[in-house]
CSV table of C-alpha atoms in Angstrom, one decimal:
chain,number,residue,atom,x,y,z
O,1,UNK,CA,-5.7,0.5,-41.5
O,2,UNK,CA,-7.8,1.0,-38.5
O,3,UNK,CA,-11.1,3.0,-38.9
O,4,UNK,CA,-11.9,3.3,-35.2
O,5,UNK,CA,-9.1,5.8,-34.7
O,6,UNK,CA,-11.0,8.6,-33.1
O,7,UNK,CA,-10.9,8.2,-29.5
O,8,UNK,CA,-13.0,11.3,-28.1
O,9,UNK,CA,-14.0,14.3,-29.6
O,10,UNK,CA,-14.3,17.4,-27.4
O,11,UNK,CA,-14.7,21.5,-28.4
O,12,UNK,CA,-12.0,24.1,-28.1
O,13,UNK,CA,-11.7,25.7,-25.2
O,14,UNK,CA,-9.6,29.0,-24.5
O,15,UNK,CA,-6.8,27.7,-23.8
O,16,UNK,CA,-7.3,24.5,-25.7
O,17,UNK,CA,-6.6,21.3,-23.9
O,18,UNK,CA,-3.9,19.1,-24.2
O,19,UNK,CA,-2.6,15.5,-23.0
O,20,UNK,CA,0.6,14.2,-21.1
O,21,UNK,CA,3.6,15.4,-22.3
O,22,UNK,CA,2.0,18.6,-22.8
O,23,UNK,CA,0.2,21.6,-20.9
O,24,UNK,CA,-1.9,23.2,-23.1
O,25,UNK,CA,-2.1,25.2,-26.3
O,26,UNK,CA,-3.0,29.1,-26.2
O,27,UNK,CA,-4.1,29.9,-30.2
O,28,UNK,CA,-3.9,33.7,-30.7
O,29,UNK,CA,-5.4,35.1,-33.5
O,30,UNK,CA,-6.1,38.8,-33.6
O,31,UNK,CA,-7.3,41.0,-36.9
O,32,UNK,CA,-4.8,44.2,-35.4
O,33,UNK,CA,-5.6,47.4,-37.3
O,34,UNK,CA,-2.9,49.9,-39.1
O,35,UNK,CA,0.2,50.6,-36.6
O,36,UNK,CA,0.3,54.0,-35.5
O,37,UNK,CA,3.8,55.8,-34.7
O,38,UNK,CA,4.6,54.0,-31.3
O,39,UNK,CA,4.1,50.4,-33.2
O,40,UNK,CA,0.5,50.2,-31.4
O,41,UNK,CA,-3.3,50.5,-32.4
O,42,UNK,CA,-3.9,52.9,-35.0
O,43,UNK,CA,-6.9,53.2,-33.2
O,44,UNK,CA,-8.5,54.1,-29.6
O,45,UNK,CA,-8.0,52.3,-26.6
O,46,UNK,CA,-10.9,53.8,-24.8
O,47,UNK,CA,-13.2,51.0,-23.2
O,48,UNK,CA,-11.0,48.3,-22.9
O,49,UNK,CA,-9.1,47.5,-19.8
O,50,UNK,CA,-6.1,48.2,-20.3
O,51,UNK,CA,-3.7,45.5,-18.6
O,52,UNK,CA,-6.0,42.7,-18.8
O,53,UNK,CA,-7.5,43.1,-22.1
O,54,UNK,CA,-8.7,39.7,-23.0
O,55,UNK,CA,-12.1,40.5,-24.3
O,56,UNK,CA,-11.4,40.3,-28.2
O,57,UNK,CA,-13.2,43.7,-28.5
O,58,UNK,CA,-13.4,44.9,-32.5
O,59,UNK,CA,-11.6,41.5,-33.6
O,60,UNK,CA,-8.5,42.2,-31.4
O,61,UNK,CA,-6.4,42.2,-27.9
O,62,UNK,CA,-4.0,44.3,-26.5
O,63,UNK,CA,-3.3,41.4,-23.6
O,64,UNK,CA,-1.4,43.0,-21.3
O,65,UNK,CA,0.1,45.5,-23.2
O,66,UNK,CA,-0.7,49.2,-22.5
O,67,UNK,CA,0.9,51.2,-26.1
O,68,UNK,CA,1.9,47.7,-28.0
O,69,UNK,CA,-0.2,44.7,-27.5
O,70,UNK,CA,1.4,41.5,-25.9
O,71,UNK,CA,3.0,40.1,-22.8
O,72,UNK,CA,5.7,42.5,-21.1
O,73,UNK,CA,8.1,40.7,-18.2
O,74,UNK,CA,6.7,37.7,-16.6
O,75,UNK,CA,8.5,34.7,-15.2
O,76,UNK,CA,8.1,30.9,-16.0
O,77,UNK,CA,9.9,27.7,-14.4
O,78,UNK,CA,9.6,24.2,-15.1
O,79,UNK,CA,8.7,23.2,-19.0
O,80,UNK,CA,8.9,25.0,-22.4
O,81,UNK,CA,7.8,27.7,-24.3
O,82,UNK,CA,6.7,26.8,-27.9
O,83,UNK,CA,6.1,29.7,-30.1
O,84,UNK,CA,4.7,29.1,-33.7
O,85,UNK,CA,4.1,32.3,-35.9
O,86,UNK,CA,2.0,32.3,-38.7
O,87,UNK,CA,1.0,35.9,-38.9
O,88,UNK,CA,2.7,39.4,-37.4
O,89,UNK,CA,5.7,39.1,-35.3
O,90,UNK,CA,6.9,39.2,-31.7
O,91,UNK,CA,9.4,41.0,-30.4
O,92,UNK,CA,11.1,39.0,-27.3
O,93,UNK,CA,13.9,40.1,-24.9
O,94,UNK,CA,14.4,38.0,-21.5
O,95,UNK,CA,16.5,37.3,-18.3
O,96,UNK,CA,19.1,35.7,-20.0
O,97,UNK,CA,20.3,38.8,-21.9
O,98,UNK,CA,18.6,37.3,-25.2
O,99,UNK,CA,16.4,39.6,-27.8
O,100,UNK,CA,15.0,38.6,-31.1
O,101,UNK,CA,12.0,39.3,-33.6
O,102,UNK,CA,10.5,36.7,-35.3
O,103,UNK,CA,7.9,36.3,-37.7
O,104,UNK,CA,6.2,34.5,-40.0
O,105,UNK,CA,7.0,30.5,-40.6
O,106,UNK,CA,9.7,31.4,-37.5
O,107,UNK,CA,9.4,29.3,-34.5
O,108,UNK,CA,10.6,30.3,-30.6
O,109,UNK,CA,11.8,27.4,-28.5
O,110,UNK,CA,12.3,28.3,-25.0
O,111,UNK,CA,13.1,25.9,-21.7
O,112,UNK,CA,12.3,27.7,-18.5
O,113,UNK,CA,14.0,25.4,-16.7
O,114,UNK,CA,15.6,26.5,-13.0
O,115,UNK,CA,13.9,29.8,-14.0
O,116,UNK,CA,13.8,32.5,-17.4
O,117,UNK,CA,11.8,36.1,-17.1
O,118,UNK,CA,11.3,37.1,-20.7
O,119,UNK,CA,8.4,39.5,-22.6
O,120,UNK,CA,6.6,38.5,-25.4
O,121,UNK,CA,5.4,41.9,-27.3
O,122,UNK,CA,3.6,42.2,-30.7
O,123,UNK,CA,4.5,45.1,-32.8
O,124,UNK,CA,2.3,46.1,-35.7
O,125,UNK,CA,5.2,47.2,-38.0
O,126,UNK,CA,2.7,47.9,-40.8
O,127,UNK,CA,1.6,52.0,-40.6
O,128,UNK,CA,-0.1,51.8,-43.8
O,129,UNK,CA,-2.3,48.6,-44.0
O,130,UNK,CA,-3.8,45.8,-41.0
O,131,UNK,CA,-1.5,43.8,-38.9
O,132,UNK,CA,-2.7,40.6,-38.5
O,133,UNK,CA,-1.4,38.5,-35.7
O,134,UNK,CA,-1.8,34.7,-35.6
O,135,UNK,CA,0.5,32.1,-33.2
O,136,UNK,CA,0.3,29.0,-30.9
O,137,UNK,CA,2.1,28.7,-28.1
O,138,UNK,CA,2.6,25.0,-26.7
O,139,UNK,CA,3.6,24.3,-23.2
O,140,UNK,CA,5.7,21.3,-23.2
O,141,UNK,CA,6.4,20.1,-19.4
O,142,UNK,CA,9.6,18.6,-18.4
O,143,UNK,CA,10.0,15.5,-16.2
O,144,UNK,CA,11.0,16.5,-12.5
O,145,UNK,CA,14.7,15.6,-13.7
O,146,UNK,CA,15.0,18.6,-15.6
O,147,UNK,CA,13.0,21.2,-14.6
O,148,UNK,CA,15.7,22.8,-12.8
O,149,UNK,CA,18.1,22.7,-15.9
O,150,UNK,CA,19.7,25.6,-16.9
O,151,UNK,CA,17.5,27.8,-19.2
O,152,UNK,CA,17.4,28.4,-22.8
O,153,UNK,CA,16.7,30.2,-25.4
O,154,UNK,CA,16.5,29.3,-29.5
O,155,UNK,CA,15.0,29.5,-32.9
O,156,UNK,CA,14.3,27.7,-35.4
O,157,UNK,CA,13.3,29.7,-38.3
O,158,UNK,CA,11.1,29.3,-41.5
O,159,UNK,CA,13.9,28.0,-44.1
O,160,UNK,CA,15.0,26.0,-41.3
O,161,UNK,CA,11.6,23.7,-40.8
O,162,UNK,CA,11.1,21.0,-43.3
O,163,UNK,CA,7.8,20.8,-45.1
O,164,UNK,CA,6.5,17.9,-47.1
O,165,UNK,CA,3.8,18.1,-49.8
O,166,UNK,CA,2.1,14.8,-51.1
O,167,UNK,CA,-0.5,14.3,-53.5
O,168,UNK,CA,-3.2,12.0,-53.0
O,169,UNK,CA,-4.8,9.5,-56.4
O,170,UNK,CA,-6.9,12.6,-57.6
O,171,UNK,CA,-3.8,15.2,-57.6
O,172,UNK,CA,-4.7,17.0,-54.1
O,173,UNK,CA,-1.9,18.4,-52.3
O,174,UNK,CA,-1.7,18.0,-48.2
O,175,UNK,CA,0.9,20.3,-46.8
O,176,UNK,CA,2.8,19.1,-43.5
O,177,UNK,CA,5.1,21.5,-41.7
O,178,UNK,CA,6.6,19.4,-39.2
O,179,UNK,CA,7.9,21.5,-36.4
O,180,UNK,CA,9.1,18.6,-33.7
O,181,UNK,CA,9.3,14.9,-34.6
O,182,UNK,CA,10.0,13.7,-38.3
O,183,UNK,CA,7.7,12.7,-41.6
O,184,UNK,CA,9.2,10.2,-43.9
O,185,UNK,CA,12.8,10.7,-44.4
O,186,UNK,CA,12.3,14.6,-43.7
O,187,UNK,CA,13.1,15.8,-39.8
O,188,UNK,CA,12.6,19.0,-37.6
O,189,UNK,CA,15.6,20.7,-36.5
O,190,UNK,CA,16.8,19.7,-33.5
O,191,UNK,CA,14.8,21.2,-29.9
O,192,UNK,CA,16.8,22.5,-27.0
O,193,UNK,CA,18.8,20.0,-25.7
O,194,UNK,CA,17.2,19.1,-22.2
O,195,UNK,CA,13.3,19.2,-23.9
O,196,UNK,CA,11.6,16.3,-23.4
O,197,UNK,CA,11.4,16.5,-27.4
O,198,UNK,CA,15.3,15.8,-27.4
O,199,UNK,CA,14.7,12.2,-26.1
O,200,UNK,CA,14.6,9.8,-29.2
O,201,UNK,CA,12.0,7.7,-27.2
O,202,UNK,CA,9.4,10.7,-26.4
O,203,UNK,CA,7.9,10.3,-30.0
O,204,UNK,CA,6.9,14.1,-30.0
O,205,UNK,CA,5.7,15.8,-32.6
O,206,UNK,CA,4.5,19.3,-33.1
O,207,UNK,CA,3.2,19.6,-37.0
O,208,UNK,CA,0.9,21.4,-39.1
O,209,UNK,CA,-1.7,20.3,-41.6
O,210,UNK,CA,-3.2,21.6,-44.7
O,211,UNK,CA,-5.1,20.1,-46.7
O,212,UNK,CA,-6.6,21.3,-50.0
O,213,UNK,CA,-10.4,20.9,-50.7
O,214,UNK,CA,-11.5,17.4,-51.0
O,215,UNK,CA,-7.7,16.5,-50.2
O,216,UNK,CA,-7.0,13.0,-48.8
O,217,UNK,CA,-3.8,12.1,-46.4
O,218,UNK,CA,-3.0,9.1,-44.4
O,219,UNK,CA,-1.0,10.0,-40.6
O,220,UNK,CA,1.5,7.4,-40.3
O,221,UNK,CA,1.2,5.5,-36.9
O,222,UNK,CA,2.7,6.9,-33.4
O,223,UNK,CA,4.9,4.7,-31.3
O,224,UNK,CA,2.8,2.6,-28.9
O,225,UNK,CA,1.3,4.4,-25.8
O,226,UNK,CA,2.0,8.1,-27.2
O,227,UNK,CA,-1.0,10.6,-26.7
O,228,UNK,CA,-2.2,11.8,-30.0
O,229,UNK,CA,-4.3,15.0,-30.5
O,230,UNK,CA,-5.1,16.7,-33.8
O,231,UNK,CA,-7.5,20.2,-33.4
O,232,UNK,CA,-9.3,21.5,-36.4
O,233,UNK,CA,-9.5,25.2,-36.3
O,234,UNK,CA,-9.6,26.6,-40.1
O,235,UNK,CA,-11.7,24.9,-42.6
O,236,UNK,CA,-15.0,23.3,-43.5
O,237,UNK,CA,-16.0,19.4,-43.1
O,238,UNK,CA,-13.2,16.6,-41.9
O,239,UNK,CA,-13.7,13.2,-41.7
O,240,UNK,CA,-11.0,11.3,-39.4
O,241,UNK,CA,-11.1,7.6,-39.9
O,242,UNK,CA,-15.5,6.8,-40.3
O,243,UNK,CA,-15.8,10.0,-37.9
O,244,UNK,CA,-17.2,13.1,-38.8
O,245,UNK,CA,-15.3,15.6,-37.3
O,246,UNK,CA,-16.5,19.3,-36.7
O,247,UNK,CA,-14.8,22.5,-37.1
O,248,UNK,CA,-13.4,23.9,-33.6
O,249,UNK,CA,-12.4,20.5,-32.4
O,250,UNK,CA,-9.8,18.2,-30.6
O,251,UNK,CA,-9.7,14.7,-31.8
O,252,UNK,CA,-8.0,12.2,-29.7
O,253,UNK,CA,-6.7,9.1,-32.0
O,254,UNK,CA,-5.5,6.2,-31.3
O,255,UNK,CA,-1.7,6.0,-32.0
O,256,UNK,CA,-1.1,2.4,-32.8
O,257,UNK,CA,-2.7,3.1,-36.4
O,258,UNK,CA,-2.4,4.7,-39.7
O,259,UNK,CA,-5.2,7.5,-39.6
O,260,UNK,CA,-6.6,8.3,-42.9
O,261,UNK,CA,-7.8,12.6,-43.3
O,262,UNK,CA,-10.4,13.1,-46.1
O,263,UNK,CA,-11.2,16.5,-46.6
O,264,UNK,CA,-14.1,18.4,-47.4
O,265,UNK,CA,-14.6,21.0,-50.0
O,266,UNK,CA,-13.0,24.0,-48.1
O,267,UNK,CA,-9.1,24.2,-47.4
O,268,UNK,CA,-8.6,22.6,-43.9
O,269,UNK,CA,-5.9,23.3,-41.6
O,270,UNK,CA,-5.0,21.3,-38.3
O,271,UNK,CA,-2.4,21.4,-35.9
O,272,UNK,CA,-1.1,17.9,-34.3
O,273,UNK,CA,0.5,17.4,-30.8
O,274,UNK,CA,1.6,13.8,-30.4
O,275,UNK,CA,4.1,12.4,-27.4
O,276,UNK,CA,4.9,9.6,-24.8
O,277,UNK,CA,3.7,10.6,-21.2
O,278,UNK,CA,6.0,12.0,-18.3
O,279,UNK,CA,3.9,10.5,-16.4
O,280,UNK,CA,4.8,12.6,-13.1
O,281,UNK,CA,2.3,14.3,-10.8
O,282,UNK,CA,1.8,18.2,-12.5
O,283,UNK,CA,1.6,20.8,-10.1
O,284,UNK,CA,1.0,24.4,-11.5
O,285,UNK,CA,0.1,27.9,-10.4
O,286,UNK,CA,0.2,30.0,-13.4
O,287,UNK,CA,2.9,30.5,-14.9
O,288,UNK,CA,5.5,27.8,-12.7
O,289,UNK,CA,5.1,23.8,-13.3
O,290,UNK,CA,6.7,21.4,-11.0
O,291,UNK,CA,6.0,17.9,-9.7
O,292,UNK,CA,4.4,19.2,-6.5
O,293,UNK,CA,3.0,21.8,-4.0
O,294,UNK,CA,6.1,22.4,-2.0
O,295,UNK,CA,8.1,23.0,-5.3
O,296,UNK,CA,5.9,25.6,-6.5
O,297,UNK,CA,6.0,27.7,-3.2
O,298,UNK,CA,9.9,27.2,-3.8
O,299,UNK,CA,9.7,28.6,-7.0
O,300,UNK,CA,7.9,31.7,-5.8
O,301,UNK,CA,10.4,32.4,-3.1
O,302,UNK,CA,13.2,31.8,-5.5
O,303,UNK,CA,11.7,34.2,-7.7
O,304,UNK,CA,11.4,36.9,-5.3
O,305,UNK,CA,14.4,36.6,-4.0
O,306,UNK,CA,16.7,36.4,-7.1
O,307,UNK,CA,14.1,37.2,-10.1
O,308,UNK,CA,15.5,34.5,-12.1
O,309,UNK,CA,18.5,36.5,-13.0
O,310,UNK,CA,16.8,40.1,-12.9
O,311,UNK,CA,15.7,42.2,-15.7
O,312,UNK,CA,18.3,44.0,-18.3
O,313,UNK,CA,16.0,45.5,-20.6
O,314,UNK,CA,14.9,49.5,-19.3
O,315,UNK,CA,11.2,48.8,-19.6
O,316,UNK,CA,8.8,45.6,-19.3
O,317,UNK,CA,7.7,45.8,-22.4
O,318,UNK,CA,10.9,46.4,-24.5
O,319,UNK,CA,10.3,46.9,-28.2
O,320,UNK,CA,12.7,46.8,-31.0
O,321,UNK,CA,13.1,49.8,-33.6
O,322,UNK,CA,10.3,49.6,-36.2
O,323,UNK,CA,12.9,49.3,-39.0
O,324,UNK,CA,14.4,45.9,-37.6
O,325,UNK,CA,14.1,42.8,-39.2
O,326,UNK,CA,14.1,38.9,-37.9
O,327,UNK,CA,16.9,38.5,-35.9
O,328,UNK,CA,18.3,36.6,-32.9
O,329,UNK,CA,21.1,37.7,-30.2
O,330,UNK,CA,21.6,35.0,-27.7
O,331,UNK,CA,22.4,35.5,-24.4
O,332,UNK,CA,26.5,34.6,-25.3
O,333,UNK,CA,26.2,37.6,-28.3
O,334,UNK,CA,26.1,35.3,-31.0
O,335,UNK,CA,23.1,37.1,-33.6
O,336,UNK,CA,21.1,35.1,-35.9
O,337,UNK,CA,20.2,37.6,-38.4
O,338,UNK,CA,17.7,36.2,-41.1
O,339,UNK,CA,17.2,38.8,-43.7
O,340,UNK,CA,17.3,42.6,-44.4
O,341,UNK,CA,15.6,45.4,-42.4
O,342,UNK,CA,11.6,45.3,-42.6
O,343,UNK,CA,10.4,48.1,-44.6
O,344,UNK,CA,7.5,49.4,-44.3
């Protein structure tokens, strides 16, 4: 094993940085109060710009919601969408036709592609208690042969994503939910079928980790060349390899090696992004990626003049009755429908 893993260590940003194949990584974590009849704040709005309210005022966001908190209607073109809820839910309607609410353990996998509008809303179901929201969402580009395939939209929920639980010599567990990619003989379900993820040779993986106090667990080695990034943002002390590593922090490793975790004597959780490069040029301007300048001002006309398909939903920010529970109906009708109404 290789102790020299740890190629650079750098803070967390907002959003937090990411390597070739992906974008970046927004980590949302917001300490929402009670709901209050409209599925918003239980509590007043007054001082924060509503909007554009980024400011994490009283432990919480409303984004660029004005009555629920979130993201109503907003275009995207070129790469993927991917949504990983640990706390609350989202509600999420788009261009396609397609709705859902997801939740906890669930995971939304969406490819712009040629061009998807959608909203991205965050109802606090709960009237009598808080509403905790917590979520990353990875950008994953797409080389500049697919980033005009045709969009879509899917889910891979909670009993549907493997986990895989070893213990170490002294009986500690380490907990691995493995999103994207595969862990021993156990393998994420399958990603939209033009994501870069599809290609056996990308090497991507999208998992989580926790470890338990004073836990130890050994990363098996990435295929040669990928980009490997694990960032610490729950626990205590880590060390990676001979390197201390501190909380609030992207490690890059080295891929071509087994990485050995030991934990300190808090529960530690971290979140790995690993991948070959696309290796293209990335041009973006917020919410379109292409391969150049000229393809982003073609994305802005196309969006003007078509607006990626229009927008069937009555409002922008389209949220689903508060009784509802996780569901799915794709843009062809078919519904997903995971368990019985929430109740509240």
């Amino acid at each position: 094993m290789t102790e020299n893993v740890v190629l650079r260590v750098s803070p967390l940003g907002l959003p937090w940085e990411t390597s070739d194949p992906f974008l970046f990584c927004m980590y949302h974590n917001d300490a929402y109060p009670k709901g209050n009849e409209h599925m918003g704040p239980a509590a007043s709005l007054a001082g924060r710009n509503l909007g554009q309210d980024f400011e994490g005022k009283d432990g919480w966001r409303m984004y660029h919601g004005s009555v629920v908190p979130g993201f109503p209607q907003h275009p995207h073109r070129g790469f993927e969408t991917v949504t990983i809820m640990r706390h609350g839910y989202v509600d999420h309607s788009d261009s396609l036709g397609a709705t859902a609410r997801f939740g906890p353990g669930d995971v939304q996998w969406l490819t712009a592609g040629k061009g998807i509008v959608h909203s991205e809303m965050f109802p606090l179901l709960n009237r009598e208690k808080p509403n905790p929201l917590e979520l990353f969402q990875i950008w994953l580009n797409l080389p500049g042969s697919d980033k005009l395939v045709e969009p879509h939209f899917g889910m891979l929920w909670d009993h549907q994503i493997p986990r895989h639980t070893v213990r170490d010599a002294s009986g500690r567990t380490t907990e691995v939910i493995v999103v994207a990619g595969h862990l021993a003989d156990l393998r994420a379900p399958a990603p939209p079928p033009q994501s870069w993820a599809a290609r056996p040779e990308s090497d991507v993986a999208i998992w989580t980790i926790k470890l338990s106090p004073e836990a130890s667990f050994t990363l098996p080695e990435a295929a040669p060349g990928s980009t490997r990034s694990l960032y610490c943002f729950r626990g205590g002390s880590l060390r990676i390899g001979e390197k201390s590593i501190p909380l609030h922090t992207r490690a890059q490793l080295w891929p071509e090696a087994e990485v050995r975790l030991q934990n300190g004597d808090q529960e530690s959780e971290l979140l790995l992004l690993q991948g070959q490069r696309i290796g293209e040029p990335v041009a973006q301007y917020g919410p379109f990626v292409m391969n150049s300048r000229t393809e982003i001002q073609q994305a802005f006309d196309d969006y003007r003049r078509t607006g990626f398909g229009g927008w069937p939903w009555p409002t922008d920010d389209p949220v689903l009755p508060r009784e509802e529970g996780r569901f799915a109906r794709h843009a062809n009708g078919r519904i997903e429908r995971v368990e019985e109404a929430v109740r509240q």
